[in-house]
Amino acid sequence: MKVVVGSDHAGYELKEQVKTILTEKGHTVIDVGTGSPASVDYPDFGIEAATLVGRGEADRGVLVCGTGIGMSIVANKVKGVRAALIDDLYSAIQSRKHLDANILVLGGRVTGRDLAAEITRVWLDTPFEGGRHSKRLEKIEKYEKDNLK
Ligand code: RB5
């Protein structure tokens, strides 16, 4: 898969770790930054990454800021994006099985390194179940189509 990653300074270190996992698993990584721990604004990177996913130019995305909340807010404003802020393995699995989440959001100051790595691996590998869940996602898509530019 083509996976876009982005972070602010508070998520920089974890983003770099996520890139290593993605590469090890054979995915193609697009890194929109940031490129160092120097202070930046999460919307600049979240919007760029989410736009690539929303347009279908990347299959999935992983975004990291300090709490993950800022990146979640930003990413979910982009049409076609279903971003899930995840801090446990059950939610990582469900966000794929039931919600077909196309962006994983992690809190670099919240989730420990090893747990974040497991979450990332599980989230990448879990398929969407479809079935009854599809019609729920179609309702979100209809809302977007009718209400968003
Ligand atoms: C940056 O200090 C911090 O506010 C940001 O990374 C994030 O936690 C926002 O949700």
Coordinates of N, CA, C and O and ligand atoms in Angstrom, one line a residue:
M1 N 0.8 -1.2 0.0 CA 0.0 0.0 0.0 C 0.9 1.2 0.0 O 2.0 1.2 0.5
K2 N 0.3 2.3 -0.5 CA 1.0 3.6 -0.4 C 0.4 4.3 0.9 O -0.8 4.5 1.0
V3 N 1.3 4.6 1.8 CA 0.9 5.1 3.1 C 1.5 6.5 3.3 O 2.8 6.6 3.3
V4 N 0.7 7.5 3.6 CA 1.3 8.8 3.8 C 1.4 9.0 5.4 O 0.5 8.6 6.1
V5 N 2.5 9.6 5.8 CA 2.7 9.9 7.2 C 2.9 11.4 7.4 O 3.5 12.0 6.5
G6 N 2.5 11.9 8.6 CA 2.7 13.3 8.9 C 2.6 13.5 10.4 O 2.0 12.7 11.1
S7 N 3.3 14.5 10.9 CA 3.3 14.8 12.3 C 3.7 16.2 12.5 O 4.2 16.9 11.6
D8 N 3.5 16.7 13.8 CA 4.1 17.9 14.2 C 5.4 17.5 15.0 O 5.8 16.4 15.0
H9 N 5.9 18.5 15.7 CA 7.1 18.2 16.5 C 6.9 17.2 17.6 O 7.8 16.4 17.8
A10 N 5.7 17.3 18.2 CA 5.4 16.4 19.3 C 5.2 14.9 18.9 O 5.3 14.0 19.7
G11 N 5.0 14.8 17.6 CA 4.8 13.4 17.0 C 5.9 13.0 16.2 O 5.9 11.8 15.6
Y12 N 6.9 13.8 16.0 CA 8.0 13.5 15.1 C 8.7 12.2 15.3 O 8.9 11.4 14.4
E13 N 9.1 12.0 16.6 CA 9.8 10.8 16.9 C 9.0 9.5 16.6 O 9.5 8.5 16.0
L14 N 7.8 9.5 17.0 CA 6.9 8.3 16.7 C 6.6 8.2 15.2 O 6.6 7.1 14.7
K15 N 6.5 9.3 14.5 CA 6.3 9.2 13.1 C 7.5 8.5 12.4 O 7.4 7.6 11.5
E16 N 8.7 8.8 12.9 CA 9.9 8.2 12.3 C 9.9 6.7 12.6 O 10.2 5.9 11.8
Q17 N 9.4 6.3 13.8 CA 9.3 4.9 14.1 C 8.2 4.2 13.2 O 8.4 3.1 12.7
V18 N 7.1 4.9 13.0 CA 6.1 4.3 12.1 C 6.6 4.1 10.7 O 6.3 3.1 10.1
K19 N 7.4 5.0 10.2 CA 8.0 4.9 8.9 C 8.9 3.6 8.8 O 8.8 2.9 7.8
T20 N 9.6 3.3 9.9 CA 10.4 2.1 9.9 C 9.5 0.9 9.8 O 9.8 -0.1 9.0
I21 N 8.4 0.9 10.5 CA 7.5 -0.3 10.5 C 6.9 -0.4 9.1 O 6.8 -1.5 8.5
L22 N 6.5 0.7 8.5 CA 5.9 0.6 7.2 C 6.8 0.1 6.1 O 6.5 -0.8 5.3
T23 N 8.1 0.5 6.2 CA 9.1 0.1 5.3 C 9.4 -1.4 5.5 O 9.4 -2.2 4.5
E24 N 9.5 -1.8 6.7 CA 9.7 -3.3 7.0 C 8.6 -4.1 6.5 O 8.8 -5.3 6.0
K25 N 7.4 -3.6 6.5 CA 6.2 -4.4 6.0 C 6.0 -4.3 4.5 O 5.1 -4.8 3.9
G26 N 6.9 -3.5 3.8 CA 6.9 -3.5 2.4 C 6.0 -2.4 1.8 O 5.7 -2.4 0.6
H27 N 5.5 -1.5 2.6 CA 4.7 -0.4 2.1 C 5.5 0.7 1.5 O 6.6 0.9 1.9
T28 N 4.9 1.5 0.6 CA 5.5 2.7 0.1 C 5.1 3.9 1.0 O 4.0 4.1 1.3
V29 N 6.1 4.6 1.5 CA 5.9 5.7 2.4 C 6.0 7.0 1.7 O 7.0 7.3 1.0
I30 N 5.0 7.9 2.0 CA 5.1 9.3 1.6 C 5.1 10.1 2.9 O 4.2 10.0 3.7
D31 N 6.2 10.8 3.1 CA 6.4 11.6 4.3 C 6.2 13.1 4.0 O 7.0 13.7 3.3
V32 N 5.1 13.6 4.6 CA 4.8 15.1 4.3 C 5.5 16.0 5.4 O 5.3 17.2 5.4
G33 N 6.2 15.3 6.3 CA 6.9 16.1 7.4 C 6.0 16.0 8.7 O 5.0 15.4 8.7
T34 N 6.5 16.6 9.7 CA 7.7 17.5 9.8 C 9.0 16.7 9.8 O 9.0 15.5 10.0
G35 N 10.1 17.4 9.5 CA 11.3 16.7 9.4 C 12.3 16.9 10.6 O 13.4 16.4 10.5
S36 N 11.8 17.4 11.7 CA 12.7 17.6 12.8 C 11.8 17.9 14.1 O 10.6 18.1 13.9
P37 N 12.4 17.8 15.3 CA 11.6 18.1 16.5 C 11.4 19.6 16.7 O 10.9 20.0 17.8
A38 N 11.7 20.5 15.8 CA 11.5 21.9 15.9 C 10.0 22.2 15.8 O 9.2 21.6 15.1
S39 N 9.5 23.2 16.6 CA 8.1 23.5 16.8 C 7.4 23.9 15.4 O 7.9 24.8 14.7
V40 N 6.3 23.2 15.1 CA 5.5 23.5 13.9 C 4.1 23.4 14.3 O 3.7 23.1 15.4
D41 N 3.2 23.6 13.3 CA 1.7 23.6 13.5 C 1.1 22.3 12.9 O 1.2 22.1 11.7
Y42 N 0.5 21.5 13.7 CA 0.0 20.2 13.2 C -1.0 20.4 12.0 O -1.0 19.5 11.1
P43 N -1.8 21.4 11.9 CA -2.7 21.5 10.7 C -2.0 21.5 9.4 O -2.5 20.9 8.4
D44 N -0.8 22.1 9.4 CA -0.1 22.2 8.1 C 0.2 20.8 7.5 O 0.1 20.5 6.3
F45 N 0.5 19.9 8.4 CA 0.9 18.5 8.0 C -0.3 17.6 7.9 O -0.4 16.7 7.0
G46 N -1.2 17.8 8.8 CA -2.4 16.9 8.8 C -3.3 17.1 7.6 O -3.8 16.2 7.0
I47 N -3.4 18.4 7.2 CA -4.3 18.7 6.0 C -3.6 18.1 4.8 O -4.3 17.5 3.9
E48 N -2.3 18.3 4.7 CA -1.6 17.8 3.5 C -1.8 16.3 3.3 O -2.1 15.7 2.3
A49 N -1.5 15.6 4.4 CA -1.6 14.1 4.4 C -3.0 13.6 4.2 O -3.3 12.7 3.4
A50 N -4.0 14.2 4.9 CA -5.4 13.8 4.8 C -5.9 14.0 3.4 O -6.7 13.3 2.8
T51 N -5.4 15.1 2.7 CA -5.9 15.4 1.4 C -5.4 14.3 0.4 O -6.2 13.9 -0.5
L52 N -4.2 13.8 0.6 CA -3.8 12.7 -0.3 C -4.6 11.5 -0.1 O -5.0 10.8 -1.1
V53 N -5.0 11.2 1.1 CA -5.9 10.0 1.4 C -7.3 10.3 0.8 O -7.9 9.5 0.1
G54 N -7.8 11.5 1.1 CA -9.2 11.8 0.6 C -9.3 11.8 -0.9 O -10.3 11.4 -1.5
R55 N -8.2 12.1 -1.6 CA -8.2 12.1 -3.1 C -7.9 10.8 -3.7 O -7.9 10.6 -4.9
G56 N -7.5 9.8 -2.8 CA -7.1 8.5 -3.3 C -5.7 8.4 -3.8 O -5.3 7.4 -4.4
E57 N -4.9 9.5 -3.5 CA -3.5 9.4 -3.9 C -2.6 8.7 -3.0 O -1.5 8.3 -3.3
A58 N -3.2 8.4 -1.8 CA -2.5 7.4 -0.9 C -3.6 6.5 -0.4 O -4.8 6.9 -0.3
D59 N -3.3 5.2 -0.1 CA -4.3 4.3 0.3 C -4.7 4.5 1.8 O -5.8 4.3 2.2
R60 N -3.7 4.8 2.6 CA -3.9 5.0 4.0 C -3.0 6.1 4.5 O -2.0 6.5 3.8
G61 N -3.2 6.6 5.8 CA -2.4 7.5 6.4 C -2.2 7.3 7.8 O -3.0 6.6 8.5
V62 N -1.0 7.7 8.4 CA -0.8 7.7 9.8 C -0.3 9.1 10.2 O 0.6 9.6 9.6
L63 N -1.0 9.7 11.2 CA -0.7 11.0 11.6 C -0.4 11.0 13.1 O -1.1 10.2 13.9
V64 N 0.5 11.8 13.6 CA 0.9 11.8 15.0 C 1.1 13.3 15.4 O 1.8 14.0 14.8
C65 N 0.5 13.6 16.5 CA 0.8 14.9 17.2 C 0.9 14.5 18.7 O 1.1 13.3 19.0
G66 N 0.9 15.5 19.6 CA 1.2 15.2 21.0 C 0.1 14.3 21.6 O 0.4 13.2 22.1
T67 N -1.2 14.7 21.5 CA -2.3 13.9 22.0 C -3.0 13.1 20.9 O -3.7 12.2 21.2
G68 N -2.8 13.5 19.7 CA -3.5 12.9 18.6 C -4.8 13.6 18.3 O -5.5 13.4 17.3
I69 N -5.2 14.5 19.2 CA -6.5 15.1 19.1 C -6.5 16.1 18.0 O -7.5 16.2 17.1
G70 N -5.5 17.0 17.9 CA -5.4 18.0 16.9 C -5.4 17.4 15.5 O -6.2 17.8 14.6
M71 N -4.6 16.4 15.3 CA -4.6 15.7 14.0 C -5.9 15.1 13.6 O -6.3 15.1 12.5
S72 N -6.6 14.5 14.6 CA -7.9 13.9 14.4 C -8.9 14.9 13.9 O -9.7 14.7 13.0
I73 N -8.9 16.0 14.6 CA -9.9 17.1 14.3 C -9.6 17.6 12.8 O -10.6 17.7 12.0
V74 N -8.4 17.8 12.5 CA -8.0 18.3 11.2 C -8.3 17.3 10.1 O -9.0 17.6 9.1
A75 N -7.9 16.0 10.3 CA -8.0 15.0 9.3 C -9.5 14.7 9.0 O -9.8 14.6 7.8
N76 N -10.3 14.7 10.0 CA -11.7 14.4 9.7 C -12.5 15.5 9.1 O -13.7 15.4 8.8
K77 N -11.9 16.7 8.9 CA -12.5 17.7 8.1 C -12.4 17.5 6.6 O -13.0 18.2 5.8
V78 N -11.5 16.6 6.2 CA -11.2 16.4 4.8 C -12.1 15.3 4.2 O -12.3 14.3 4.8
K79 N -12.7 15.7 3.1 CA -13.7 14.8 2.5 C -13.1 13.4 2.2 O -12.0 13.4 1.6
G80 N -13.8 12.4 2.5 CA -13.4 11.0 2.2 C -12.5 10.4 3.3 O -12.1 9.3 3.2
V81 N -12.2 11.2 4.3 CA -11.3 10.7 5.4 C -12.1 10.2 6.6 O -13.1 10.8 7.0
R82 N -11.7 9.0 7.0 CA -12.2 8.5 8.3 C -11.0 8.2 9.2 O -10.3 7.2 9.1
A83 N -10.7 9.2 10.0 CA -9.5 9.2 10.8 C -9.9 8.7 12.2 O -10.9 9.1 12.8
A84 N -9.1 7.7 12.8 CA -9.4 7.1 14.1 C -8.2 7.4 15.0 O -7.1 6.9 14.7
L85 N -8.5 8.0 16.1 CA -7.5 8.2 17.2 C -7.4 7.0 18.0 O -8.4 6.7 18.7
I86 N -6.3 6.3 18.1 CA -6.3 5.0 18.7 C -5.2 4.9 19.8 O -4.1 5.3 19.6
D87 N -5.6 4.3 20.9 CA -4.7 4.1 22.0 C -4.8 2.6 22.6 O -4.3 2.4 23.7
D88 N -5.5 1.7 21.9 CA -5.6 0.3 22.3 C -5.8 -0.6 21.2 O -6.2 -0.2 20.1
L89 N -5.4 -1.8 21.3 CA -5.5 -2.8 20.2 C -6.9 -3.1 19.8 O -7.1 -3.3 18.6
Y90 N -7.8 -3.2 20.7 CA -9.2 -3.5 20.3 C -9.7 -2.5 19.4 O -10.3 -2.8 18.3
S91 N -9.5 -1.2 19.7 CA -10.0 -0.1 18.9 C -9.3 -0.1 17.5 O -9.9 0.3 16.5
A92 N -8.0 -0.5 17.6 CA -7.3 -0.5 16.3 C -7.9 -1.5 15.3 O -8.1 -1.2 14.2
I93 N -8.3 -2.7 15.9 CA -8.9 -3.7 15.0 C -10.3 -3.2 14.6 O -10.7 -3.3 13.4
Q94 N -11.1 -2.8 15.5 CA -12.5 -2.4 15.2 C -12.5 -1.2 14.2 O -13.4 -1.1 13.4
S95 N -11.6 -0.3 14.3 CA -11.6 0.9 13.4 C -11.4 0.5 12.0 O -11.8 1.2 11.1
R96 N -10.8 -0.7 11.8 CA -10.6 -1.2 10.4 C -11.8 -2.1 10.1 O -12.4 -1.9 9.0
K97 N -12.1 -3.1 10.9 CA -13.2 -4.0 10.6 C -14.6 -3.4 10.4 O -15.3 -3.7 9.5
H98 N -14.9 -2.5 11.3 CA -16.3 -1.9 11.2 C -16.3 -0.5 10.5 O -17.3 -0.1 10.0
L99 N -15.2 0.3 10.6 CA -15.3 1.7 10.2 C -14.4 1.9 8.9 O -14.5 3.0 8.4
D100 N -13.6 0.9 8.5 CA -12.8 1.1 7.4 C -11.9 2.4 7.5 O -11.8 3.2 6.5
A101 N -11.5 2.7 8.7 CA -10.7 3.9 9.0 C -9.5 3.9 8.0 O -8.8 2.9 7.8
N102 N -9.3 5.1 7.3 CA -8.2 5.2 6.4 C -7.1 6.0 6.9 O -6.1 6.1 6.2
I103 N -7.3 6.6 8.1 CA -6.1 7.3 8.7 C -6.1 6.8 10.2 O -7.1 6.9 10.9
L104 N -4.9 6.4 10.6 CA -4.6 6.1 12.0 C -4.0 7.3 12.6 O -3.0 7.8 12.1
V105 N -4.5 7.7 13.8 CA -3.9 8.9 14.5 C -3.4 8.4 15.8 O -4.1 7.6 16.5
L106 N -2.2 8.7 16.1 CA -1.5 8.3 17.4 C -1.1 9.6 18.2 O -0.8 10.6 17.6
G107 N -1.1 9.4 19.5 CA -0.6 10.5 20.4 C 0.8 10.2 20.8 O 1.0 9.3 21.6
G108 N 1.7 11.0 20.3 CA 3.1 10.8 20.6 C 3.5 11.0 22.0 O 4.5 10.4 22.5
R109 N 2.7 11.8 22.7 CA 3.0 12.0 24.1 C 2.1 11.2 25.0 O 2.1 11.3 26.2
V110 N 1.3 10.3 24.4 CA 0.3 9.5 25.2 C 0.6 8.0 25.1 O 0.6 7.3 26.1
T111 N 0.8 7.6 23.9 CA 1.0 6.1 23.7 C 2.4 5.7 23.6 O 3.2 6.3 22.9
G112 N 2.8 4.7 24.4 CA 4.2 4.2 24.5 C 4.6 3.7 23.2 O 3.8 3.2 22.4
R113 N 5.9 3.7 23.0 CA 6.5 3.2 21.7 C 6.1 1.8 21.3 O 5.7 1.6 20.1
D114 N 6.2 0.9 22.2 CA 5.9 -0.5 21.8 C 4.4 -0.7 21.5 O 4.0 -1.4 20.5
L115 N 3.5 -0.1 22.3 CA 2.1 -0.2 22.0 C 1.8 0.5 20.7 O 1.0 -0.1 19.9
A116 N 2.3 1.6 20.4 CA 2.1 2.3 19.2 C 2.5 1.5 18.0 O 1.9 1.4 17.0
A117 N 3.6 0.7 18.2 CA 4.1 -0.1 17.1 C 3.1 -1.3 16.8 O 2.8 -1.6 15.7
E118 N 2.6 -1.9 17.9 CA 1.7 -3.0 17.7 C 0.4 -2.5 17.1 O -0.2 -3.1 16.3
I119 N -0.1 -1.3 17.6 CA -1.3 -0.7 17.0 C -1.1 -0.5 15.5 O -2.0 -0.9 14.7
T120 N 0.0 0.0 15.2 CA 0.2 0.3 13.7 C 0.2 -1.0 12.9 O -0.4 -1.0 11.9
R121 N 0.9 -2.0 13.4 CA 0.9 -3.3 12.6 C -0.4 -3.9 12.5 O -0.8 -4.3 11.4
V122 N -1.2 -3.9 13.6 CA -2.5 -4.5 13.6 C -3.5 -3.7 12.7 O -4.2 -4.3 11.9
W123 N -3.4 -2.4 12.8 CA -4.2 -1.5 12.0 C -4.0 -1.7 10.5 O -4.9 -1.7 9.7
L124 N -2.7 -1.8 10.1 CA -2.4 -2.0 8.7 C -2.9 -3.3 8.2 O -3.2 -3.4 7.0
D125 N -2.9 -4.4 9.0 CA -3.2 -5.7 8.5 C -4.6 -6.1 8.6 O -5.0 -7.2 8.1
T126 N -5.5 -5.4 9.3 CA -6.9 -5.8 9.5 C -7.7 -5.3 8.4 O -7.8 -4.0 8.1
P127 N -8.5 -6.2 7.7 CA -9.3 -5.7 6.6 C -10.7 -5.2 7.1 O -11.1 -5.6 8.2
F128 N -11.3 -4.5 6.2 CA -12.7 -4.0 6.5 C -13.7 -5.2 6.3 O -13.5 -5.9 5.3
E129 N -14.7 -5.3 7.1 CA -15.6 -6.5 7.0 C -16.7 -6.3 6.0 O -17.3 -7.2 5.6
G130 N -17.0 -5.0 5.7 CA -18.1 -4.7 4.8 C -19.4 -5.1 5.4 O -19.6 -4.9 6.6
G131 N -20.3 -5.7 4.6 CA -21.6 -6.1 5.1 C -22.4 -5.0 5.6 O -22.5 -3.9 5.0
R132 N -23.0 -5.2 6.8 CA -23.8 -4.1 7.4 C -23.1 -2.8 7.7 O -23.7 -1.8 7.8
H133 N -21.8 -2.9 7.8 CA -21.0 -1.7 8.1 C -20.9 -0.8 6.9 O -20.8 0.4 7.1
S134 N -21.1 -1.3 5.7 CA -20.9 -0.5 4.5 C -22.0 0.5 4.4 O -21.8 1.7 4.1
K135 N -23.3 0.1 4.8 CA -24.4 1.0 4.6 C -24.2 2.2 5.6 O -24.7 3.3 5.3
R136 N -23.6 2.0 6.7 CA -23.3 3.1 7.7 C -22.3 4.1 7.1 O -22.5 5.3 7.2
L137 N -21.3 3.5 6.5 CA -20.3 4.4 5.8 C -20.9 5.2 4.7 O -20.6 6.3 4.4
E138 N -21.8 4.5 4.0 CA -22.5 5.2 2.8 C -23.3 6.4 3.3 O -23.4 7.4 2.6
K139 N -23.8 6.3 4.5 CA -24.5 7.5 5.1 C -23.6 8.6 5.4 O -24.0 9.8 5.2
I140 N -22.4 8.3 5.8 CA -21.4 9.4 6.0 C -21.0 10.0 4.6 O -21.0 11.2 4.5
E141 N -20.8 9.1 3.6 CA -20.5 9.6 2.3 C -21.6 10.5 1.7 O -21.3 11.5 1.1
K142 N -22.8 10.1 2.0 CA -24.0 10.9 1.4 C -24.0 12.3 2.1 O -24.2 13.3 1.4
Y143 N -23.7 12.3 3.4 CA -23.6 13.6 4.1 C -22.5 14.5 3.5 O -22.7 15.6 3.2
E144 N -21.4 13.8 3.2 CA -20.3 14.6 2.6 C -20.7 15.1 1.3 O -20.4 16.3 0.9
K145 N -21.3 14.3 0.5 CA -21.7 14.6 -0.9 C -22.7 15.8 -0.9 O -22.6 16.7 -1.7
D146 N -23.6 15.7 0.0 CA -24.7 16.7 0.1 C -24.3 18.0 0.7 O -24.9 19.1 0.5
N147 N -23.3 17.9 1.6 CA -23.0 19.1 2.4 C -21.6 19.7 2.3 O -21.4 20.9 2.8
L148 N -20.7 19.0 1.8 CA -19.3 19.5 1.7 C -18.9 19.8 0.3 O -19.4 19.1 -0.6
K149 N -18.1 20.8 0.1 CA -17.6 21.1 -1.3 C -16.7 20.0 -1.8 O -15.9 19.4 -1.1
Ligands
RB5_1 C1 1.8 20.6 20.4 O1 2.4 21.2 21.6 C2 0.5 19.9 20.8 O2 -0.5 20.9 21.2 C3 0.0 19.1 19.6 O3 1.0 18.2 19.3 C4 -1.2 18.2 19.9 O4 -1.2 17.6 21.1 C5 -2.5 18.7 19.5 O5 -3.5 17.9 19.6

